[in-house]
Amino acid sequence: MWQTKISKVEPDHIVTRGYRQENLIGTVPFASVFFLLIKGEMPDEKEAKMIDAIITSSIDHSVTPPSTHAARIVASAGVPLPSAVAAGILAVGDVHGGAIEDGARILQEWVKLMNKNEWSFEQTAQKLLADLKEQRRRMPGFGHRLHKNDPRTKRLYEMADDLKISKEHMKLSLALKEEFAKGKALPINVDGAIAAIISDMGFDWKLGKAFFLIGRCAGLIAHVYEEMTTQKPMRRMCEQEVTYDGPWERDLTE
Ligand SMILES: CC(C)(COP(=O)(O)OP(=O)(O)OC[C@H]1O[C@@H](n2cnc3c(N)ncnc32)[C@H](O)[C@@H]1OP(=O)(O)O)[C@@H](O)C(=O)NCCC(=O)NCCS
């Protein structure tokens, strides 16, 4: 027996989280229906704006990220669009898109510790970074190869403040930024911003990668379509890009 609270389908009748599908269509924006699916309740006006902004912030980052690269290379081999998009999705992992999940987990755990021990944000940030340093780990959601001030973070944090969504997790992320600034200044990247905001919105950290995935899937579709319709098939590396550093040539008798 299968049980689900998500939707009910009967002949000529579809209900999603209690709402008739035909009433959602054309009335409730996609991002809000996504919120409804994963939270079980409709977002209020502020949450609806925030979730839409989060999805848009993840939508694309050009050809270079592993998922887009993978999707375009697979598309160039002549497979159907869903297979190429799936190849991109398969590249989303702990290092690409995964900082949202791990960042949200760490922020959620340390906000609990902070409240239990009545530490300040500054104390909590210091203890958290010392703990990560001891484990030789980096703080997910901080640093960026390209952006010194990730424009997506700035906008998301402005919105979270204006919409009064920002709470303890965002404050802790800003306290961490202050701590980093005492040594090597590191920006909060878009993954770190999403991690803090979804935590303040009450989402389980286990959903972290979902927010990246739902946005980036649209970007992957655009890239796969562009690859299929504008590029020569079968992308490959040229020989000059590959260095062989295996054993020297030898005869079978040796
Ligand atoms: C994104 C990332 C790979 C970019 O790295 P980069 O700008 O190329 O920087 P490097 O990996 O060369 O690191 C430079 C220094 O900053 C430190 N650093 C970088 N990001 C750090 C982080 N998130 N936490 C702690 N220290 C960090 C490194 O330890 C290194 O220190 P060192 O010079 O004393 O050795 C890196 O910041 C990182 O691993 N971040 C965490 C994962 C993450 O958020 N990923 C999502 C990216 S959108």
Tab-separated table of C-alpha atoms and ligand atoms in Angstrom:
chain	number	residue	atom	x	y	z
A	1	MET	CA	0.000	0.000	0.000
A	2	TRP	CA	1.357	3.472	-0.943
A	3	GLN	CA	0.441	6.490	1.146
A	4	THR	CA	0.964	10.119	0.172
A	5	LYS	CA	-0.121	13.493	1.499
A	6	ILE	CA	1.043	15.285	-1.654
A	7	SER	CA	-1.694	14.771	-4.199
A	8	LYS	CA	-4.747	12.728	-5.069
A	9	VAL	CA	-5.637	11.713	-8.620
A	10	GLU	CA	-8.998	10.264	-9.601
A	11	PRO	CA	-10.767	10.293	-12.977
A	12	ASP	CA	-11.318	13.961	-13.951
A	13	HIS	CA	-10.196	15.099	-10.502
A	14	ILE	CA	-6.704	16.196	-9.296
A	15	VAL	CA	-6.056	17.549	-5.822
A	16	THR	CA	-2.646	18.890	-4.706
A	17	ARG	CA	-2.102	19.311	-0.968
A	18	GLY	CA	-5.864	19.739	-0.658
A	19	TYR	CA	-6.243	22.299	-3.459
A	20	ARG	CA	-8.007	21.413	-6.700
A	21	GLN	CA	-5.419	21.580	-9.484
A	22	GLU	CA	-7.644	23.654	-11.786
A	23	ASN	CA	-7.819	26.338	-9.094
A	24	LEU	CA	-4.031	26.473	-8.789
A	25	ILE	CA	-3.515	26.726	-12.554
A	26	GLY	CA	-3.271	30.347	-13.672
A	27	THR	CA	-3.792	31.602	-10.117
A	28	VAL	CA	-0.815	30.524	-8.028
A	29	PRO	CA	2.703	31.087	-9.440
A	30	PHE	CA	4.986	28.076	-9.993
A	31	ALA	CA	7.342	28.965	-7.096
A	32	SER	CA	4.423	29.097	-4.662
A	33	VAL	CA	3.106	25.717	-5.820
A	34	PHE	CA	6.638	24.328	-5.307
A	35	PHE	CA	6.541	25.754	-1.749
A	36	LEU	CA	3.107	24.167	-1.268
A	37	LEU	CA	4.402	20.784	-2.473
A	38	ILE	CA	7.394	20.656	-0.154
A	39	LYS	CA	5.941	22.469	2.895
A	40	GLY	CA	2.371	21.250	2.686
A	41	GLU	CA	0.911	24.758	3.067
A	42	MET	CA	0.586	27.747	0.759
A	43	PRO	CA	3.234	30.470	1.303
A	44	ASP	CA	2.089	33.857	2.569
A	45	GLU	CA	2.762	36.852	0.308
A	46	LYS	CA	6.271	37.445	1.676
A	47	GLU	CA	7.310	33.797	1.557
A	48	ALA	CA	5.996	33.587	-2.015
A	49	LYS	CA	8.245	36.486	-3.090
A	50	MET	CA	11.242	35.003	-1.303
A	51	ILE	CA	10.896	31.501	-2.706
A	52	ASP	CA	10.511	32.880	-6.227
A	53	ALA	CA	13.677	34.977	-5.756
A	54	ILE	CA	15.616	31.956	-4.434
A	55	ILE	CA	14.673	29.854	-7.452
A	56	THR	CA	15.646	32.658	-9.852
A	57	SER	CA	18.998	33.130	-8.101
A	58	SER	CA	19.976	29.530	-8.921
A	59	ILE	CA	18.715	29.508	-12.478
A	60	ASP	CA	21.970	29.681	-14.441
A	61	HIS	CA	25.686	30.476	-14.186
A	62	SER	CA	26.779	30.042	-17.805
A	63	VAL	CA	28.569	27.052	-19.331
A	64	THR	CA	31.363	26.575	-16.808
A	65	PRO	CA	29.742	24.780	-13.810
A	66	PRO	CA	30.068	20.964	-13.875
A	67	SER	CA	26.324	20.349	-14.347
A	68	THR	CA	26.011	22.652	-17.377
A	69	HIS	CA	29.249	21.379	-18.832
A	70	ALA	CA	28.076	17.778	-18.417
A	71	ALA	CA	24.631	18.484	-19.899
A	72	ARG	CA	26.059	20.203	-22.984
A	73	ILE	CA	28.681	17.537	-23.628
A	74	VAL	CA	26.084	14.774	-23.330
A	75	ALA	CA	23.676	16.751	-25.557
A	76	SER	CA	26.395	17.023	-28.195
A	77	ALA	CA	26.500	13.231	-28.402
A	78	GLY	CA	23.031	13.208	-29.948
A	79	VAL	CA	20.925	11.962	-27.025
A	80	PRO	CA	17.365	13.250	-26.397
A	81	LEU	CA	16.855	16.439	-24.361
A	82	PRO	CA	15.748	14.692	-21.116
A	83	SER	CA	18.854	12.479	-21.100
A	84	ALA	CA	21.177	15.464	-21.508
A	85	VAL	CA	19.356	17.443	-18.784
A	86	ALA	CA	19.510	14.367	-16.523
A	87	ALA	CA	23.278	14.157	-17.108
A	88	GLY	CA	23.558	17.723	-15.799
A	89	ILE	CA	21.386	16.968	-12.793
A	90	LEU	CA	23.589	13.971	-11.970
A	91	ALA	CA	26.540	16.353	-11.595
A	92	VAL	CA	24.873	18.197	-8.711
A	93	GLY	CA	26.676	16.982	-5.633
A	94	ASP	CA	28.326	17.960	-2.375
A	95	VAL	CA	30.738	20.330	-4.105
A	96	HIS	CA	28.375	21.741	-6.770
A	97	GLY	CA	25.052	22.942	-5.362
A	98	GLY	CA	25.675	20.938	-2.199
A	99	ALA	CA	26.877	23.866	-0.119
A	100	ILE	CA	23.223	24.832	0.413
A	101	GLU	CA	22.460	21.523	2.125
A	102	ASP	CA	25.611	21.336	4.218
A	103	GLY	CA	25.565	25.060	4.967
A	104	ALA	CA	21.940	24.900	6.129
A	105	ARG	CA	22.691	21.822	8.270
A	106	ILE	CA	25.604	23.553	10.009
A	107	LEU	CA	23.684	26.821	10.539
A	108	GLN	CA	20.663	24.956	11.912
A	109	GLU	CA	22.784	22.851	14.289
A	110	TRP	CA	24.768	25.850	15.556
A	111	VAL	CA	21.726	28.098	16.040
A	112	LYS	CA	20.323	25.347	18.291
A	113	LEU	CA	23.622	25.191	20.207
A	114	MET	CA	23.716	28.994	20.424
A	115	ASN	CA	20.240	29.172	21.935
A	116	LYS	CA	20.852	26.263	24.311
A	117	ASN	CA	24.080	27.771	25.639
A	118	GLU	CA	22.950	31.404	25.412
A	119	TRP	CA	25.998	32.371	23.317
A	120	SER	CA	26.086	35.586	21.287
A	121	PHE	CA	26.225	35.443	17.467
A	122	GLU	CA	29.878	36.478	17.630
A	123	GLN	CA	30.752	33.745	20.140
A	124	THR	CA	28.868	31.157	18.095
A	125	ALA	CA	30.611	32.184	14.869
A	126	GLN	CA	34.013	31.970	16.581
A	127	LYS	CA	33.298	28.537	18.064
A	128	LEU	CA	31.873	27.238	14.768
A	129	LEU	CA	34.907	28.333	12.758
A	130	ALA	CA	37.290	26.920	15.382
A	131	ASP	CA	35.414	23.608	15.228
A	132	LEU	CA	35.621	23.484	11.418
A	133	LYS	CA	39.311	24.413	11.517
A	134	GLU	CA	39.990	21.559	13.921
A	135	GLN	CA	38.253	19.190	11.502
A	136	ARG	CA	40.180	20.807	8.578
A	137	ARG	CA	36.874	21.631	6.943
A	138	ARG	CA	35.661	24.736	5.103
A	139	MET	CA	32.480	26.610	5.881
A	140	PRO	CA	30.057	25.728	3.045
A	141	GLY	CA	28.491	28.778	1.424
A	142	PHE	CA	31.522	31.037	1.827
A	143	GLY	CA	34.087	32.024	-0.801
A	144	HIS	CA	33.773	32.144	-4.573
A	145	ARG	CA	36.203	31.535	-7.423
A	146	LEU	CA	34.918	34.567	-9.371
A	147	HIS	CA	32.752	36.847	-7.252
A	148	LYS	CA	34.169	38.943	-4.426
A	149	ASN	CA	30.683	40.274	-3.666
A	150	ASP	CA	28.169	37.830	-5.070
A	151	PRO	CA	25.402	40.074	-6.520
A	152	ARG	CA	22.841	37.332	-5.901
A	153	THR	CA	23.610	37.248	-2.169
A	154	LYS	CA	23.272	41.029	-1.888
A	155	ARG	CA	19.830	40.993	-3.511
A	156	LEU	CA	18.563	37.941	-1.602
A	157	TYR	CA	19.675	39.386	1.754
A	158	GLU	CA	18.110	42.779	0.936
A	159	MET	CA	14.849	41.031	0.095
A	160	ALA	CA	14.936	38.815	3.198
A	161	ASP	CA	15.427	41.934	5.334
A	162	ASP	CA	12.686	43.927	3.567
A	163	LEU	CA	10.254	41.008	3.809
A	164	LYS	CA	11.176	40.480	7.489
A	165	ILE	CA	12.167	36.897	6.776
A	166	SER	CA	15.721	37.265	8.125
A	167	LYS	CA	16.200	35.724	11.538
A	168	GLU	CA	18.890	33.867	13.472
A	169	HIS	CA	20.412	31.813	10.639
A	170	MET	CA	21.010	34.850	8.471
A	171	LYS	CA	22.408	36.726	11.473
A	172	LEU	CA	24.783	33.854	12.193
A	173	SER	CA	25.935	33.809	8.552
A	174	LEU	CA	26.682	37.548	8.803
A	175	ALA	CA	28.552	36.980	12.075
A	176	LEU	CA	30.618	34.328	10.258
A	177	LYS	CA	31.381	36.823	7.490
A	178	GLU	CA	32.612	39.278	10.150
A	179	GLU	CA	34.838	36.577	11.640
A	180	PHE	CA	36.312	35.721	8.226
A	181	ALA	CA	36.946	39.437	7.642
A	182	LYS	CA	39.337	39.447	10.634
A	183	GLY	CA	41.593	37.152	8.579
A	184	LYS	CA	40.986	36.286	4.947
A	185	ALA	CA	37.741	38.042	3.967
A	186	LEU	CA	35.346	35.633	2.244
A	187	PRO	CA	32.017	36.547	0.631
A	188	ILE	CA	28.802	34.713	1.412
A	189	ASN	CA	28.131	33.002	-1.916
A	190	VAL	CA	24.648	32.369	-3.321
A	191	ASP	CA	24.575	28.860	-1.833
A	192	GLY	CA	25.383	30.287	1.602
A	193	ALA	CA	22.689	32.937	1.213
A	194	ILE	CA	20.071	30.368	0.223
A	195	ALA	CA	21.180	28.081	3.081
A	196	ALA	CA	20.631	30.849	5.642
A	197	ILE	CA	17.340	32.089	4.190
A	198	ILE	CA	15.690	28.671	3.804
A	199	SER	CA	16.760	27.901	7.378
A	200	ASP	CA	15.098	31.126	8.541
A	201	MET	CA	12.018	30.048	6.551
A	202	GLY	CA	11.881	26.811	8.542
A	203	PHE	CA	12.954	24.356	5.823
A	204	ASP	CA	14.755	21.148	6.747
A	205	TRP	CA	18.428	21.297	5.602
A	206	LYS	CA	17.841	17.957	3.818
A	207	LEU	CA	15.945	19.967	1.175
A	208	GLY	CA	18.987	22.174	0.517
A	209	LYS	CA	19.918	20.780	-2.890
A	210	ALA	CA	16.266	20.918	-3.990
A	211	PHE	CA	16.315	24.721	-4.176
A	212	PHE	CA	19.361	24.622	-6.433
A	213	LEU	CA	17.905	21.825	-8.512
A	214	ILE	CA	14.518	23.385	-9.185
A	215	GLY	CA	16.113	26.582	-10.505
A	216	ARG	CA	19.090	25.094	-12.315
A	217	CYS	CA	16.939	22.550	-14.151
A	218	ALA	CA	15.564	25.479	-16.195
A	219	GLY	CA	19.095	26.689	-16.974
A	220	LEU	CA	20.148	23.187	-18.018
A	221	ILE	CA	17.196	22.932	-20.405
A	222	ALA	CA	18.188	26.244	-22.041
A	223	HIS	CA	21.807	25.093	-22.437
A	224	VAL	CA	20.880	21.678	-23.809
A	225	TYR	CA	18.521	23.259	-26.341
A	226	GLU	CA	21.175	25.783	-27.377
A	227	GLU	CA	23.742	22.999	-27.749
A	228	MET	CA	21.382	20.888	-29.868
A	229	THR	CA	20.289	23.692	-32.130
A	230	THR	CA	23.380	25.860	-32.577
A	231	GLN	CA	26.491	23.728	-32.065
A	232	LYS	CA	28.267	21.063	-34.062
A	233	PRO	CA	27.612	17.588	-32.674
A	234	MET	CA	30.103	15.579	-30.622
A	235	ARG	CA	32.108	17.969	-28.515
A	236	ARG	CA	35.455	16.513	-27.657
A	237	MET	CA	38.727	17.610	-26.183
A	238	CYS	CA	41.513	18.226	-28.624
A	239	GLU	CA	44.600	16.039	-28.185
A	240	GLN	CA	46.680	19.045	-27.034
A	241	GLU	CA	44.432	19.342	-23.974
A	242	VAL	CA	45.371	15.865	-22.743
A	243	THR	CA	48.661	14.938	-21.097
A	244	TYR	CA	49.624	11.280	-20.826
A	245	ASP	CA	51.588	10.558	-17.654
A	246	GLY	CA	51.294	6.757	-17.571
A	247	PRO	CA	54.176	4.300	-17.939
A	248	TRP	CA	56.711	4.775	-20.743
A	249	GLU	CA	56.045	2.658	-23.814
A	250	ARG	CA	57.233	-0.911	-23.244
A	251	ASP	CA	57.307	-4.212	-25.132
A	252	LEU	CA	55.087	-7.100	-24.110
A	253	THR	CA	58.162	-9.267	-23.383
A	254	GLU	CA	59.433	-6.930	-20.595
B	1	LIG	C1	34.093	28.141	-3.617
B	1	LIG	C2	35.567	27.851	-3.350
B	1	LIG	C3	35.950	26.501	-3.937
B	1	LIG	C4	36.366	28.961	-4.021
B	1	LIG	O1	37.667	28.807	-3.645
B	1	LIG	P1	38.856	29.783	-4.103
B	1	LIG	O2	38.396	31.200	-4.151
B	1	LIG	O3	39.434	29.210	-5.336
B	1	LIG	O4	39.797	29.726	-2.913
B	1	LIG	P2	40.818	28.589	-2.530
B	1	LIG	O5	40.195	27.243	-2.578
B	1	LIG	O6	42.068	28.797	-3.328
B	1	LIG	O7	41.100	29.003	-1.019
B	1	LIG	C5	41.769	30.209	-0.668
B	1	LIG	C6	41.903	30.297	0.844
B	1	LIG	O8	40.642	30.604	1.428
B	1	LIG	C7	40.236	29.581	2.318
B	1	LIG	N1	38.817	29.335	2.117
B	1	LIG	C8	38.145	29.424	0.932
B	1	LIG	N2	36.844	29.131	1.138
B	1	LIG	C9	36.712	28.848	2.442
B	1	LIG	C10	35.605	28.482	3.237
B	1	LIG	N3	34.397	28.352	2.702
B	1	LIG	N4	35.812	28.256	4.552
B	1	LIG	C11	37.045	28.402	5.085
B	1	LIG	N5	38.130	28.761	4.384
B	1	LIG	C12	37.969	28.973	3.073
B	1	LIG	C13	41.060	28.361	1.909
B	1	LIG	O9	41.261	27.488	2.997
B	1	LIG	C14	42.345	28.988	1.476
B	1	LIG	O10	43.102	29.310	2.622
B	1	LIG	P3	44.708	29.325	2.569
B	1	LIG	O11	45.043	30.404	1.551
B	1	LIG	O12	45.083	29.660	3.960
B	1	LIG	O13	45.103	27.969	2.114
B	1	LIG	C15	35.838	27.852	-1.838
B	1	LIG	O14	35.627	29.129	-1.320
B	1	LIG	C16	35.061	26.794	-1.085
B	1	LIG	O15	35.474	25.640	-1.012
B	1	LIG	N6	33.903	27.198	-0.491
B	1	LIG	C17	33.080	26.280	0.255
B	1	LIG	C18	32.170	25.486	-0.663
B	1	LIG	C19	31.108	26.360	-1.315
B	1	LIG	O16	30.575	27.266	-0.734
B	1	LIG	N7	30.790	26.032	-2.565
B	1	LIG	C20	29.769	26.723	-3.322
B	1	LIG	C21	30.365	27.643	-4.321
B	1	LIG	S1	29.139	28.630	-5.136
